[in-house]
Coordinates of C-alpha atoms and ligand atoms in Angstrom, one line a residue:
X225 CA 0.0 0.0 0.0
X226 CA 3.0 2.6 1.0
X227 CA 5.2 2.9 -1.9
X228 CA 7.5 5.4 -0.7
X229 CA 8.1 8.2 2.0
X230 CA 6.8 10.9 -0.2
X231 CA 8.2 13.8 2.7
X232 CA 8.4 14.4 6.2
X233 CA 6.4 17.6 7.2
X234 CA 8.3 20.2 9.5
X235 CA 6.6 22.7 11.9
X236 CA 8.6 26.0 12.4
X237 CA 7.6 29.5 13.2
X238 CA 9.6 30.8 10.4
X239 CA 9.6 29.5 7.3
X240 CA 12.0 32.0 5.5
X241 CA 14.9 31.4 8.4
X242 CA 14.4 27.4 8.0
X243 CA 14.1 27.6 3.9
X244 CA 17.3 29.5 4.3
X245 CA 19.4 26.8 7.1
X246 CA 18.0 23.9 4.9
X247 CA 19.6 25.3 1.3
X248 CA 22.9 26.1 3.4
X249 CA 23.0 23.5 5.2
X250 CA 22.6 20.4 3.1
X251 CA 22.4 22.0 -0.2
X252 CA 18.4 21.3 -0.3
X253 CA 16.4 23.0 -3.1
X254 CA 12.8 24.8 -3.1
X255 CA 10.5 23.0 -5.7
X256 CA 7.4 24.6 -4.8
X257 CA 5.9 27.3 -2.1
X258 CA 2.4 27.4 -1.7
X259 CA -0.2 29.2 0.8
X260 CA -2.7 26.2 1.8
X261 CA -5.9 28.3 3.7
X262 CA -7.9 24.9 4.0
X263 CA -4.8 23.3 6.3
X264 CA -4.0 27.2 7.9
X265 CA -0.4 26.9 6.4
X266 CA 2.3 28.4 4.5
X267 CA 4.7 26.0 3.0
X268 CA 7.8 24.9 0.7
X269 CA 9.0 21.6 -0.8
X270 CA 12.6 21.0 -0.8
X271 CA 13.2 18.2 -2.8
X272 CA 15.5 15.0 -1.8
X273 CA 15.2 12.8 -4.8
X274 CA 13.0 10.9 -7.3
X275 CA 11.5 7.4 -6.9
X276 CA 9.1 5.2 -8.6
X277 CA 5.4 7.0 -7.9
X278 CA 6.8 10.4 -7.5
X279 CA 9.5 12.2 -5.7
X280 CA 10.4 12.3 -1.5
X281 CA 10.6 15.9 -0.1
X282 CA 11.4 17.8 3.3
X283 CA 8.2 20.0 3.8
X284 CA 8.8 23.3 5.9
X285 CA 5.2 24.6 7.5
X286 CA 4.2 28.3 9.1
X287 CA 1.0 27.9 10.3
X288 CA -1.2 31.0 9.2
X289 CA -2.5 31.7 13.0
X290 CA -2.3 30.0 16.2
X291 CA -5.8 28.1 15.9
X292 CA -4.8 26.0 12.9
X293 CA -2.9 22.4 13.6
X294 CA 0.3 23.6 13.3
X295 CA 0.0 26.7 15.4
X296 CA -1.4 24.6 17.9
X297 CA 1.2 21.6 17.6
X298 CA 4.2 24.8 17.9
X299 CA 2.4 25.7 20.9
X300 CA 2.1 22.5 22.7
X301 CA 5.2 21.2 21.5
X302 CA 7.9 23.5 19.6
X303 CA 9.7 23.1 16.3
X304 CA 10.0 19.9 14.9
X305 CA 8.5 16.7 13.0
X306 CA 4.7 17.4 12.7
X307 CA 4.4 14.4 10.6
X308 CA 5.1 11.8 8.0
X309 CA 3.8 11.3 4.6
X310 CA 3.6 8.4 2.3
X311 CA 2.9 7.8 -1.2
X312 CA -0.1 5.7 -2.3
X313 CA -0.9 5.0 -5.7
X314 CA -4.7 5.6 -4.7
X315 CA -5.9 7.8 -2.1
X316 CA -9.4 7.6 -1.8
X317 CA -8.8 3.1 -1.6
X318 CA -5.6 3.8 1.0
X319 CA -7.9 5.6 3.4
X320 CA -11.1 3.0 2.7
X321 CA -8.6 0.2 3.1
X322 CA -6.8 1.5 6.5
X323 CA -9.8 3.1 8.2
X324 CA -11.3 -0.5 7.6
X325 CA -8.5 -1.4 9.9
X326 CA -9.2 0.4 12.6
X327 CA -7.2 3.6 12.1
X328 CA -9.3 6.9 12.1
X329 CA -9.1 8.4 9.0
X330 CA -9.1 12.7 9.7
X331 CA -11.0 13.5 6.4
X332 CA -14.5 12.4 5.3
X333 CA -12.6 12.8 1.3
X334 CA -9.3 13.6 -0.5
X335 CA -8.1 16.7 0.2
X336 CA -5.7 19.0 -1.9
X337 CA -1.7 18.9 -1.0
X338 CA 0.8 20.8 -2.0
X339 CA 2.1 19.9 -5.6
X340 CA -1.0 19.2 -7.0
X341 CA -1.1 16.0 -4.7
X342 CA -4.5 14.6 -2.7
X343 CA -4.4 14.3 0.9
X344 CA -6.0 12.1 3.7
X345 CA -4.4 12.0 7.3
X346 CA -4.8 9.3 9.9
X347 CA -5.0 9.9 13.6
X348 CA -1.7 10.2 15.4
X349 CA -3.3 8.3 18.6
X350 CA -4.0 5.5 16.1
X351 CA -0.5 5.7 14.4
X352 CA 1.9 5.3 17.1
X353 CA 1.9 8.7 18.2
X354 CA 2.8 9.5 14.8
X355 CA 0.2 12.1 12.3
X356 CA 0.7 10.5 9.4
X357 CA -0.5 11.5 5.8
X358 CA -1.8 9.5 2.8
X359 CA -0.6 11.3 -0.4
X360 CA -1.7 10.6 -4.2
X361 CA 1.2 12.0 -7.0
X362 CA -1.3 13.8 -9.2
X363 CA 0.3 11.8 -12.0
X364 CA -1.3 8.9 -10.7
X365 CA -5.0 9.6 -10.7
X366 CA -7.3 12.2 -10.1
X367 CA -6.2 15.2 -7.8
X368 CA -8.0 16.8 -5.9
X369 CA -9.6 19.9 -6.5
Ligands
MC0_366 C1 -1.7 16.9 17.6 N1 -1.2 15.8 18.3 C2 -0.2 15.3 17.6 C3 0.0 16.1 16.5 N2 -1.0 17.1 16.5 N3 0.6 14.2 17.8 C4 1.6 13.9 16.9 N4 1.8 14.7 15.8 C5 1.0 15.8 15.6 N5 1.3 16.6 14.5 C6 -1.7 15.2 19.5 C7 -1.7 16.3 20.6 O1 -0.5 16.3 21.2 C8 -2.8 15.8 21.5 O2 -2.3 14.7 22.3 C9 -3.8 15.2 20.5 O3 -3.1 14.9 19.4 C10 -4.9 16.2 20.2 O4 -4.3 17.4 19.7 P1 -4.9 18.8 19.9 O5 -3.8 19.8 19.9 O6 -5.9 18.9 21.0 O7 -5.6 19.1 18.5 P2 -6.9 18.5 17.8 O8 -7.4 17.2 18.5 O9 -7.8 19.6 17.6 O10 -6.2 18.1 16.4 C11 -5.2 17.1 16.2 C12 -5.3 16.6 14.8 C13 -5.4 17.8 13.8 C14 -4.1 15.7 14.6 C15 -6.6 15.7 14.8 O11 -4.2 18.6 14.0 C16 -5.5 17.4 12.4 O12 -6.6 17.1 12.0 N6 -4.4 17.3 11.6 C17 -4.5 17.0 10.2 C18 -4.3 18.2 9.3 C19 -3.0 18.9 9.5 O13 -2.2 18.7 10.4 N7 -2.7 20.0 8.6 C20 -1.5 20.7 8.6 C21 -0.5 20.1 7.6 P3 -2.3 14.8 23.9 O14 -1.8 13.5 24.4 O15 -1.5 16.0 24.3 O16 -3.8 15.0 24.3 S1 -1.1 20.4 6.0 C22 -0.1 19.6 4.9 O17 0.9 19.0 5.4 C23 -0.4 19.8 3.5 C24 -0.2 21.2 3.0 C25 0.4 18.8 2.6 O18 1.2 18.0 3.0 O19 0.2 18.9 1.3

């Protein structure tokens, strides 16, 4: 079902300073930036390398205020990993198949991600402590809107 560790989502309160330690730092690139209202962030891609189903990123999120999830995970918890996403070759099946598993499923549908992608995210209580996020290459289906 996984394919591949499509990226790791990272919470910071300044996306501009971390953009900037990431490309100096290990040479890291900025694919794509986008302003997501719908999640409450602001964030940028720095792509790692390509794989079968799609490439595997480091994703930098600002939240866009302190009631959205990442302004509230900063709060509770600082900087760091907010979560973990991996590729699926069909979201809408990944989340029927694993919420048929036990593991709550966050969104009632796809949702759109950053690079054209569609989104689902599973419960971190369920996962380990883990959020964890379902992700669909727009290449491989229907993203989205
Ligand atoms: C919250 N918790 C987490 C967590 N966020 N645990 C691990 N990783 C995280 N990122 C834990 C809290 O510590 C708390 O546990 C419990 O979950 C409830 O958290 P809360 O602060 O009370 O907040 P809730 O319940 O209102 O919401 C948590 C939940 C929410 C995960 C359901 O944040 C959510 O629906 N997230 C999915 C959407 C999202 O995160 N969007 C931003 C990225 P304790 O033990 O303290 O009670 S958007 C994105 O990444 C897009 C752009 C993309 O990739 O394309």
């Amino acid at each position: 079902m996984f394919m591949r560790i499509d990226h790791v989502g990272i919470a910071c309160h300044d996306l501009e300073e971390k953009i900037a330690f990431f490309e100096r730092t290990f040479d890291l690139r900025v694919v794509a930036r986008e302003t997501n209202e719908e999640q409450g962030v602001k964030e940028a891609m720095l792509h790692i390398a390509d794989g079968e189903g799609g490439g595997s990123y480091i994703q930098l999120l600002e939240p866009l205020g302190p009631d959205t999830p990442v302004g509230k995970f900063l709060a509770k918890r600082g900087e760091g990993v907010h979560h973990v996403a991996f590729g699926v070759p069909d979201v809408a099946e990944a989340m029927r198949e694993i919420g048929g598993r036990g593991v709550r499923v966050l969104d009632a549908e796809p949702r759109h991600g950053t690079l054209g992608s569609s989104i689902a995210f599973l419960h971190p209580k369920d996962m380990g402590g883990v959020l964890t996020e379902l992700v669909q290459a727009p290449d491989t289906g229907d993203a989205a809107p």
